[in-house]
Coordinates of C-alpha atoms and ligand atoms in Angstrom, one line a residue:
M1 CA -106.4 175.8 -59.4
S2 CA -105.9 179.2 -57.7
K3 CA -103.9 179.3 -54.4
P4 CA -105.5 180.0 -51.3
K5 CA -105.5 183.2 -50.0
I6 CA -103.9 183.9 -46.3
V7 CA -105.5 187.4 -44.8
V8 CA -104.1 188.4 -41.4
L9 CA -105.9 191.5 -40.3
G10 CA -103.9 193.8 -37.9
A11 CA -99.7 194.6 -38.1
G12 CA -99.3 194.9 -33.7
Y13 CA -97.7 191.5 -32.9
A14 CA -99.0 189.1 -33.5
G15 CA -99.7 190.2 -37.5
L16 CA -96.9 191.1 -37.9
K17 CA -95.1 188.5 -36.9
T18 CA -97.4 185.6 -38.1
M19 CA -96.6 187.7 -41.5
R20 CA -92.8 187.6 -41.2
N21 CA -93.0 183.5 -40.9
L22 CA -95.4 183.0 -43.2
A23 CA -93.7 184.9 -46.2
K24 CA -90.2 183.4 -45.2
N25 CA -91.8 179.5 -44.1
L26 CA -94.4 179.9 -47.5
G27 CA -93.5 179.4 -51.4
P28 CA -94.6 182.0 -53.7
E29 CA -96.2 178.5 -55.7
E30 CA -98.2 178.0 -52.1
A31 CA -100.3 180.1 -51.3
D32 CA -101.2 184.6 -51.7
L33 CA -100.6 186.3 -48.5
I34 CA -102.5 189.7 -47.8
L35 CA -101.7 191.4 -44.9
V36 CA -104.6 194.6 -43.9
N37 CA -103.2 197.3 -41.5
K38 CA -105.4 201.1 -40.3
H39 CA -101.6 202.3 -41.0
N40 CA -98.6 202.0 -43.2
Y41 CA -96.4 201.5 -40.5
H42 CA -96.5 199.0 -36.8
Y43 CA -96.2 200.5 -34.0
E44 CA -94.3 199.2 -30.6
S45 CA -97.4 199.2 -28.1
T46 CA -94.9 198.2 -25.8
W47 CA -93.4 201.9 -26.2
L48 CA -96.4 204.3 -26.0
H49 CA -96.0 205.2 -22.7
E50 CA -93.1 206.6 -23.4
V51 CA -94.4 208.8 -26.2
A52 CA -97.7 209.4 -24.5
V53 CA -95.2 211.6 -21.6
G54 CA -93.3 212.2 -24.0
T55 CA -89.8 210.4 -23.6
I56 CA -89.6 209.6 -26.5
N57 CA -90.7 210.5 -30.7
P58 CA -93.6 208.9 -31.9
N59 CA -91.5 208.1 -35.1
Q60 CA -88.2 206.3 -32.6
A61 CA -91.6 203.7 -31.3
R62 CA -92.6 203.3 -35.8
F63 CA -91.4 201.8 -39.2
M64 CA -92.9 201.4 -42.2
I65 CA -94.2 197.3 -42.6
S66 CA -93.0 197.6 -46.1
D67 CA -89.3 198.1 -44.4
V68 CA -89.6 195.1 -43.0
L69 CA -92.3 192.7 -45.8
N70 CA -91.8 192.4 -49.2
P71 CA -94.8 193.8 -51.1
N72 CA -93.7 191.8 -54.6
R73 CA -94.5 188.8 -51.9
V74 CA -97.0 190.2 -49.5
R75 CA -99.8 192.4 -50.6
L76 CA -100.3 195.0 -48.6
I77 CA -103.3 196.8 -47.8
Y78 CA -103.9 199.5 -45.7
D79 CA -107.2 200.0 -44.5
E80 CA -109.7 199.9 -41.8
V81 CA -111.5 196.3 -41.3
V82 CA -114.9 196.9 -40.1
E83 CA -116.4 193.5 -40.5
V84 CA -115.9 190.0 -41.1
Q85 CA -118.7 188.2 -42.6
K86 CA -117.9 184.5 -41.7
E87 CA -120.5 182.8 -44.0
D88 CA -119.3 184.5 -47.5
Q89 CA -115.2 183.8 -46.0
R90 CA -114.9 188.0 -46.6
V91 CA -113.5 191.1 -44.5
I92 CA -115.5 194.2 -45.0
L93 CA -112.6 197.0 -45.3
E94 CA -113.4 200.9 -44.6
N95 CA -113.0 201.3 -47.9
G96 CA -113.6 198.9 -49.8
E97 CA -113.3 194.3 -49.7
I98 CA -111.2 191.4 -49.2
T99 CA -111.8 187.6 -49.5
Y100 CA -109.8 184.8 -47.9
D101 CA -108.8 180.8 -47.0
Y102 CA -107.4 181.8 -43.9
L103 CA -108.2 184.4 -42.0
V104 CA -105.6 185.3 -38.9
V105 CA -106.9 188.5 -36.6
A106 CA -105.0 189.9 -34.9
L107 CA -105.7 193.0 -34.5
G108 CA -105.5 193.8 -30.8
F109 CA -106.4 195.9 -28.2
E110 CA -109.6 199.1 -27.3
S111 CA -109.3 201.2 -24.2
N112 CA -112.0 199.6 -21.4
T113 CA -114.2 202.1 -19.7
F114 CA -116.5 199.2 -17.6
G115 CA -118.9 202.0 -19.1
I116 CA -118.2 204.3 -15.9
K117 CA -120.3 207.8 -17.0
G118 CA -118.5 210.2 -18.8
M119 CA -115.1 208.5 -19.5
E120 CA -114.5 207.8 -23.2
E121 CA -115.6 211.6 -23.4
N122 CA -113.2 213.4 -20.8
A123 CA -110.5 211.3 -20.3
F124 CA -107.4 210.5 -22.7
A125 CA -106.6 206.6 -23.5
I126 CA -103.1 204.8 -24.9
V127 CA -103.7 202.6 -27.6
D128 CA -101.9 203.6 -30.4
I129 CA -99.8 206.0 -31.5
D130 CA -102.3 209.3 -32.6
S131 CA -104.2 209.1 -29.0
S132 CA -100.4 208.6 -27.9
R133 CA -99.7 211.5 -29.4
E134 CA -102.4 213.4 -28.9
I135 CA -101.7 213.3 -24.8
R136 CA -97.7 214.3 -25.5
E137 CA -98.9 217.3 -27.4
H138 CA -101.7 218.2 -24.7
L139 CA -99.1 218.2 -21.3
E140 CA -97.4 219.4 -23.0
L141 CA -99.6 222.8 -24.3
Q142 CA -100.6 223.1 -20.2
F143 CA -97.4 223.8 -18.9
A144 CA -96.9 225.4 -22.0
K145 CA -100.1 228.8 -21.1
Y146 CA -99.6 228.1 -17.2
N147 CA -97.7 231.5 -17.5
T148 CA -99.4 233.2 -20.5
D149 CA -102.8 232.7 -19.6
E150 CA -104.9 234.3 -17.6
N151 CA -107.5 231.7 -17.1
A152 CA -105.0 229.8 -16.0
K153 CA -105.6 227.4 -12.7
E154 CA -103.0 224.9 -10.5
S155 CA -105.0 222.7 -10.8
D156 CA -104.7 222.7 -14.7
L157 CA -101.3 221.3 -13.9
T158 CA -102.0 219.0 -11.9
I159 CA -102.7 215.0 -13.9
L160 CA -104.4 212.2 -12.6
I161 CA -104.2 208.3 -13.7
G162 CA -107.2 206.1 -13.3
G163 CA -105.7 202.5 -12.8
A164 CA -102.7 201.2 -11.5
G165 CA -102.6 197.9 -13.5
F166 CA -98.7 198.0 -15.2
T167 CA -100.1 200.7 -18.8
G168 CA -100.6 203.2 -14.9
I169 CA -97.7 202.3 -13.4
E170 CA -95.1 202.8 -16.9
V171 CA -97.2 206.5 -17.0
L172 CA -96.1 207.4 -14.4
G173 CA -92.4 206.3 -14.0
E174 CA -92.1 208.2 -17.4
L175 CA -94.4 211.5 -15.8
V176 CA -91.5 211.4 -13.2
D177 CA -89.0 212.1 -14.9
R178 CA -90.5 214.6 -17.3
I179 CA -92.6 217.0 -14.8
P180 CA -89.0 218.7 -14.2
K181 CA -87.8 219.0 -17.5
L182 CA -91.7 220.8 -18.6
C183 CA -91.4 222.8 -15.6
K184 CA -88.0 223.8 -16.7
K185 CA -88.7 225.2 -20.0
Y186 CA -91.4 227.0 -19.4
D187 CA -90.9 228.2 -16.1
V188 CA -93.0 226.3 -13.8
D189 CA -92.6 225.9 -10.0
R190 CA -92.5 222.4 -9.5
H191 CA -94.3 222.7 -6.0
K192 CA -97.5 223.6 -8.1
V193 CA -97.6 219.9 -9.6
K194 CA -99.5 217.0 -8.5
I195 CA -99.6 213.8 -10.3
I196 CA -102.2 212.0 -9.1
N197 CA -103.2 208.2 -9.0
V198 CA -106.1 207.2 -8.0
E199 CA -106.3 202.8 -7.5
A200 CA -109.8 200.7 -6.9
M201 CA -107.6 198.0 -5.5
P202 CA -106.0 198.4 -2.4
T203 CA -102.3 197.5 -3.6
I204 CA -100.5 198.6 -6.8
L205 CA -99.7 195.8 -9.5
P206 CA -100.7 192.8 -7.2
M207 CA -98.8 190.5 -9.8
F208 CA -95.5 190.8 -7.7
D209 CA -94.5 190.0 -4.8
E210 CA -94.8 193.1 -1.4
E211 CA -91.0 193.5 -1.9
L212 CA -91.5 194.6 -5.1
V213 CA -94.6 196.8 -4.8
S214 CA -93.7 198.4 -1.8
Y215 CA -89.7 199.7 -3.9
A216 CA -92.0 200.7 -6.7
T217 CA -94.3 202.7 -4.8
K218 CA -92.1 203.7 -2.5
A219 CA -89.5 205.2 -6.0
L220 CA -93.2 206.9 -7.0
E221 CA -94.0 208.4 -3.9
D222 CA -90.6 210.1 -3.2
R223 CA -90.0 211.6 -6.7
G224 CA -93.3 213.1 -5.9
V225 CA -96.4 210.8 -6.8
E226 CA -99.8 210.7 -4.9
F227 CA -101.8 207.1 -4.3
R228 CA -105.2 207.0 -4.1
L229 CA -105.5 203.2 -3.1
G230 CA -108.8 201.5 -2.5
T231 CA -110.5 204.3 -4.3
A232 CA -113.0 203.8 -6.5
I233 CA -113.4 206.3 -9.9
K234 CA -116.8 207.0 -9.8
E235 CA -117.4 209.0 -12.9
C236 CA -114.8 211.3 -15.4
T237 CA -115.8 214.7 -15.9
E238 CA -114.8 217.6 -17.6
K239 CA -113.1 219.2 -14.8
G240 CA -111.5 215.4 -13.9
F241 CA -112.5 212.7 -11.3
I242 CA -115.0 211.5 -9.1
V243 CA -114.1 209.0 -6.3
G244 CA -115.2 207.0 -3.5
E245 CA -118.1 206.7 -1.4
D246 CA -117.8 210.9 -0.4
E247 CA -118.5 210.9 -5.1
E248 CA -115.0 213.9 -4.1
L249 CA -114.2 215.5 -7.0
I250 CA -110.3 215.6 -8.4
E251 CA -109.8 218.5 -10.9
A252 CA -106.9 218.0 -13.5
G253 CA -106.2 219.7 -17.0
T254 CA -104.3 216.5 -18.1
V255 CA -106.9 212.7 -17.2
I256 CA -105.9 209.1 -18.1
W257 CA -107.4 206.2 -18.0
T258 CA -105.3 203.4 -18.0
G259 CA -108.3 201.3 -16.1
G260 CA -108.5 198.2 -18.9
V261 CA -107.6 197.0 -21.7
T262 CA -110.4 194.8 -24.0
G263 CA -110.0 193.0 -27.9
S264 CA -110.9 194.9 -31.0
S265 CA -114.8 195.8 -30.8
V266 CA -114.3 194.1 -34.8
L267 CA -114.4 191.0 -33.4
T268 CA -117.9 191.5 -31.2
K269 CA -119.7 193.5 -34.7
S270 CA -118.6 190.1 -36.5
G271 CA -120.4 187.9 -34.4
F272 CA -118.1 185.6 -32.4
D273 CA -118.5 184.2 -29.3
I274 CA -117.4 186.9 -26.8
T275 CA -116.3 186.2 -23.2
R276 CA -114.9 189.5 -21.5
G277 CA -115.5 191.4 -25.0
K278 CA -112.2 188.9 -26.5
V279 CA -112.7 185.6 -27.6
T280 CA -111.1 182.2 -25.9
V281 CA -109.7 180.5 -29.0
D282 CA -108.8 176.5 -29.1
G283 CA -105.6 175.2 -28.0
D284 CA -104.9 175.3 -32.3
L285 CA -105.7 179.6 -31.8
R286 CA -108.5 179.2 -34.0
A287 CA -111.6 180.2 -32.9
P288 CA -113.6 177.5 -32.2
G289 CA -116.0 175.9 -35.3
H290 CA -114.3 178.1 -37.5
E291 CA -111.4 176.2 -38.5
N292 CA -109.9 178.5 -40.8
I293 CA -109.9 181.2 -38.4
F294 CA -106.8 181.7 -36.2
I295 CA -107.3 184.7 -33.4
L296 CA -104.3 186.1 -32.3
G297 CA -103.1 188.9 -29.5
D298 CA -105.3 190.6 -27.2
C299 CA -107.8 189.3 -29.7
A300 CA -107.9 185.9 -27.9
W301 CA -108.1 184.2 -24.9
V302 CA -105.6 181.6 -24.4
M303 CA -106.9 179.2 -21.5
D304 CA -103.6 178.4 -19.2
E305 CA -105.2 175.4 -18.0
E306 CA -102.7 174.3 -15.7
A307 CA -104.0 177.8 -13.6
G308 CA -107.2 177.5 -15.3
R309 CA -107.8 181.1 -16.9
P310 CA -106.5 182.5 -19.7
F311 CA -103.1 184.0 -19.7
P312 CA -102.3 187.8 -19.2
P313 CA -102.6 189.7 -22.5
T314 CA -99.3 190.2 -23.5
A315 CA -96.3 191.3 -26.0
Q316 CA -94.6 188.5 -25.2
A317 CA -97.5 185.9 -25.7
A318 CA -98.9 187.6 -29.0
M319 CA -95.0 187.5 -30.7
Q320 CA -95.7 183.7 -29.1
H321 CA -98.6 182.9 -30.5
A322 CA -98.0 184.3 -34.3
D323 CA -95.7 181.0 -34.5
T324 CA -98.1 178.9 -33.5
C325 CA -100.1 180.7 -35.8
S326 CA -97.9 180.5 -38.7
N327 CA -97.0 177.0 -38.1
N328 CA -100.7 175.3 -38.2
I329 CA -101.7 177.6 -41.2
A330 CA -98.6 175.9 -42.9
A331 CA -99.8 172.2 -41.3
L332 CA -103.4 172.9 -43.2
L333 CA -101.6 173.6 -46.0
R334 CA -99.6 170.9 -46.3
G335 CA -102.2 168.2 -44.4
S336 CA -99.9 167.9 -41.4
A337 CA -100.9 167.8 -38.1
L338 CA -101.5 171.2 -35.8
E339 CA -99.4 172.2 -33.0
T340 CA -101.4 173.4 -29.8
F341 CA -99.8 176.7 -28.2
V342 CA -97.9 176.6 -25.4
F343 CA -97.3 179.5 -23.5
D344 CA -93.3 180.2 -22.9
D345 CA -93.5 182.5 -19.8
K346 CA -90.0 185.2 -19.7
G347 CA -90.9 187.1 -17.2
T348 CA -92.0 190.4 -16.8
V349 CA -90.5 194.7 -16.1
A350 CA -92.4 197.2 -15.6
S351 CA -90.2 200.6 -16.2
L352 CA -90.5 203.0 -13.9
G353 CA -88.5 206.3 -15.9
T354 CA -85.6 204.9 -17.5
T355 CA -83.3 204.7 -15.4
D356 CA -85.7 201.7 -12.1
G357 CA -88.0 199.4 -12.9
I358 CA -89.6 196.3 -10.7
G359 CA -89.5 192.6 -12.5
T360 CA -89.2 188.7 -12.4
V361 CA -87.4 187.4 -15.0
L362 CA -86.4 184.0 -15.7
S363 CA -88.0 181.4 -13.2
G364 CA -88.2 184.0 -10.4
T365 CA -85.4 185.8 -10.5
E366 CA -86.8 189.5 -9.2
L367 CA -85.1 192.1 -10.6
K368 CA -84.9 196.3 -9.6
G369 CA -83.6 199.6 -10.5
K370 CA -81.2 199.7 -13.2
A371 CA -81.0 196.0 -13.6
A372 CA -84.9 196.6 -14.6
A373 CA -84.8 199.3 -16.5
T374 CA -81.4 197.3 -18.6
M375 CA -83.5 194.1 -19.1
K376 CA -86.5 195.9 -20.0
K377 CA -84.4 197.8 -22.6
V378 CA -83.1 194.3 -24.2
V379 CA -87.3 192.5 -24.2
D380 CA -87.1 196.2 -26.4
N381 CA -84.2 195.3 -28.9
R382 CA -86.0 192.1 -28.8
S383 CA -88.9 192.5 -29.8
I384 CA -87.6 195.3 -32.9
F385 CA -85.1 192.6 -33.4
L386 CA -87.9 189.7 -33.9
L387 CA -90.5 192.0 -35.5
G388 CA -88.0 193.6 -37.6
G389 CA -85.0 191.9 -37.5
P390 CA -81.3 193.3 -36.6
K391 CA -80.8 196.6 -39.1
M392 CA -84.5 197.8 -37.1
V393 CA -82.5 197.3 -34.5
L394 CA -80.0 199.4 -35.4
K395 CA -82.6 202.4 -36.5
K396 CA -84.9 201.9 -33.2
G397 CA -83.4 200.4 -31.1
K398 CA -82.8 201.7 -27.5
F399 CA -79.3 201.6 -26.3
R400 CA -78.9 205.2 -24.0
P401 CA -77.1 204.9 -21.2
F402 CA -78.0 205.6 -17.9
Ligands
FAD1 P1 -101.4 195.4 -30.8 O1 -99.8 195.8 -30.9 O2 -102.2 196.5 -30.3 O3 -101.2 195.8 -32.1 C1 -102.8 195.4 -33.9 C2 -103.0 195.9 -35.2 O4 -103.2 196.0 -35.4 C3 -102.0 198.3 -35.0 O5 -101.4 197.8 -35.5 C4 -103.5 198.0 -35.1 O6 -103.1 199.1 -35.8 C5 -103.7 197.7 -36.0 N1 -105.4 198.1 -36.2 C6 -106.7 198.0 -34.7 N2 -108.0 197.7 -35.7 C7 -107.6 197.3 -37.0 C8 -108.6 198.2 -37.3 N3 -110.1 197.8 -37.5 N4 -108.5 198.2 -39.4 C9 -106.8 198.1 -40.0 N5 -106.3 197.7 -38.2 C10 -106.2 197.9 -37.2 N6 -96.5 193.4 -23.3 C11 -95.5 193.4 -22.6 O7 -95.5 191.9 -22.8 N7 -94.9 193.4 -22.3 C12 -94.6 194.3 -22.1 O8 -93.8 195.7 -21.9 C13 -96.0 195.9 -22.1 N8 -95.9 197.5 -22.2 C14 -97.1 197.7 -22.6 C15 -97.6 199.0 -22.1 C16 -97.9 199.6 -23.1 C17 -98.1 201.1 -23.3 C18 -99.9 199.2 -23.0 C19 -100.4 199.9 -23.7 C20 -99.7 197.9 -23.6 C21 -98.6 197.0 -23.0 N9 -98.2 195.9 -23.3 C22 -97.4 194.9 -22.7 C23 -99.7 194.8 -23.9 C24 -98.7 195.1 -25.1 O9 -98.7 196.0 -25.9 C25 -100.2 194.1 -26.2 O10 -100.3 193.2 -26.1 C26 -100.2 193.9 -27.4 O11 -99.7 194.9 -28.4 C27 -100.6 192.8 -28.1 O12 -100.9 192.9 -29.2 P2 -101.7 192.7 -30.5 O13 -100.6 192.1 -31.4 O14 -102.9 191.9 -30.2 O15 -102.3 193.7 -30.9
NAD2 P1 -105.5 196.1 -16.0 O1 -106.0 196.1 -16.1 O2 -103.7 195.7 -15.7 O3 -105.0 197.4 -14.8 C1 -105.9 197.7 -14.9 C2 -106.0 199.0 -13.6 O4 -107.2 199.7 -13.2 C3 -106.1 197.5 -12.3 O5 -105.7 197.6 -11.5 C4 -107.5 198.1 -11.9 O6 -107.9 197.1 -10.8 C5 -108.4 199.9 -11.5 N1 -109.1 200.0 -12.3 C6 -110.1 199.2 -13.3 N2 -111.5 199.8 -12.7 C7 -111.2 200.8 -11.7 C8 -112.1 201.9 -10.9 N3 -113.2 202.6 -11.3 N4 -111.3 202.9 -10.5 C9 -109.9 203.0 -10.0 N5 -109.2 201.7 -10.5 C10 -109.9 200.6 -11.3 O7 -104.5 197.0 -17.1 P2 -103.1 197.9 -18.4 O8 -102.3 198.4 -17.2 O9 -103.8 198.2 -19.0 O10 -102.5 196.7 -18.7 C11 -103.4 196.0 -19.4 C12 -102.9 194.6 -20.4 O11 -101.7 194.9 -21.1 C13 -102.2 193.8 -18.7 O12 -102.9 192.3 -19.7 C14 -101.1 193.9 -19.0 O13 -100.1 193.0 -18.7 C15 -100.1 194.7 -20.4 N6 -99.2 195.1 -20.0 C16 -98.2 195.0 -19.2 C17 -96.9 195.6 -19.1 C18 -95.0 195.5 -19.0 O14 -95.4 194.0 -19.1 N7 -94.1 195.5 -18.1 C19 -96.8 196.9 -19.3 C20 -98.4 197.5 -19.8 C21 -99.2 196.6 -20.2

């Protein structure tokens, strides 16, 4: 009898961790394992703001998948997933197709522009290594050409960030560290550079308490960020954002949209039942009505029954989904009971550059400044450890002292 074929789509936090667990816990006689990912590397999505602004090299934020999974045990396919054909248990790839008995969809997030006119065409978004590297190169070019291009304008040195959620704030934190270095490198007067954030809500990061929010706001303002809070972005043109009721144009040479994310568009193309871009999964993380399909990470809404709303999509949650999913696939193969996902909230930290941050950890302890920045590095190194093991931590980990 042929062995069941388990196919995992995506090698991010959820997909890679699921496959590492399966490879460890299922014998070769129990199942064939196949991982499909667009690239031959895994990247740390949670480090992309550092890549985009140029704090770290793109290579520090990624590692080869074949370094952490044994290709003799797991068949590795580097290709783009186009669609899942559920009726035929088949996945269509850009360059082929593959069938499955059990499927794990862990294709992560895409930028969500909420249909704001011109945003997709004119603003950068931080979604993967390629898009982040492009921002880094663009930003550097604005400084490099300022003193040589006779058509250069002072607004070319303005950096406009749309949205002050976690991603927007972490980008601002990197920018305030990086801009003085770029000014020095390219002989640009720091006073000519503007960093402007536009946020529709009256505050940044509303999930933190008032004290931490005002700490973060002041820390960024003191280092040169101009906040335009309570200001909705209406449109993005080639020149910049059009904001507010009076449709003011804010001109900038670099425009980055960090106003929200949604699940992979493959879900919609594949005819899953979608709510705001994602599939609301059952307690055991399966897609409703599909006994052999699990949906994880940023592709899934996992309900927080107590709060009556889904848990926020995070890397922390994605890796925990992986553990439940791999246990449940083993249970299905072995005929035992499936477990229900229980989120173990270890806290949240937002960086404000390399040496500053805010956070709430270990059921309510609040951190700010260097303590938060240190905790963020611990979290980053833990993630590499869980996905790549101790050797990868030594290779890619963050150990530089302040
Ligand atoms: P991902 O990690 O995005 O992985 C998806 C994988 O699928 C990728 O390898 C991708 O290349 C691949 N893929 C996508 N589409 C296709 C396709 N069509 N075909 C083949 N392969 C495909 N969360 C936290 O908990 N803590 C943080 O500090 C934090 N910081 C963040 C900072 C930034 C700048 C951003 C953008 C997000 C941050 N998040 C953080 C959120 C976190 O990154 C996501 O919740 C997490 O990445 C979701 O994991 P995932 O496995 O679902 O998807
Ligand atoms: P988000 O949805 O959390 O924040 C987007 C922000 O953009 C919101 O504050 C929203 O009010 C604002 N916005 C939306 N439309 C706007 C408009 N038209 N004009 C002005 N402002 C507008 O998105 P994100 O920051 O990309 O985060 C996505 C997910 O990733 C979240 O679940 C977050 O928890 C996670 N994340 C976590 C961390 C961390 O833990 N350190 C870091 C980054 C991201």
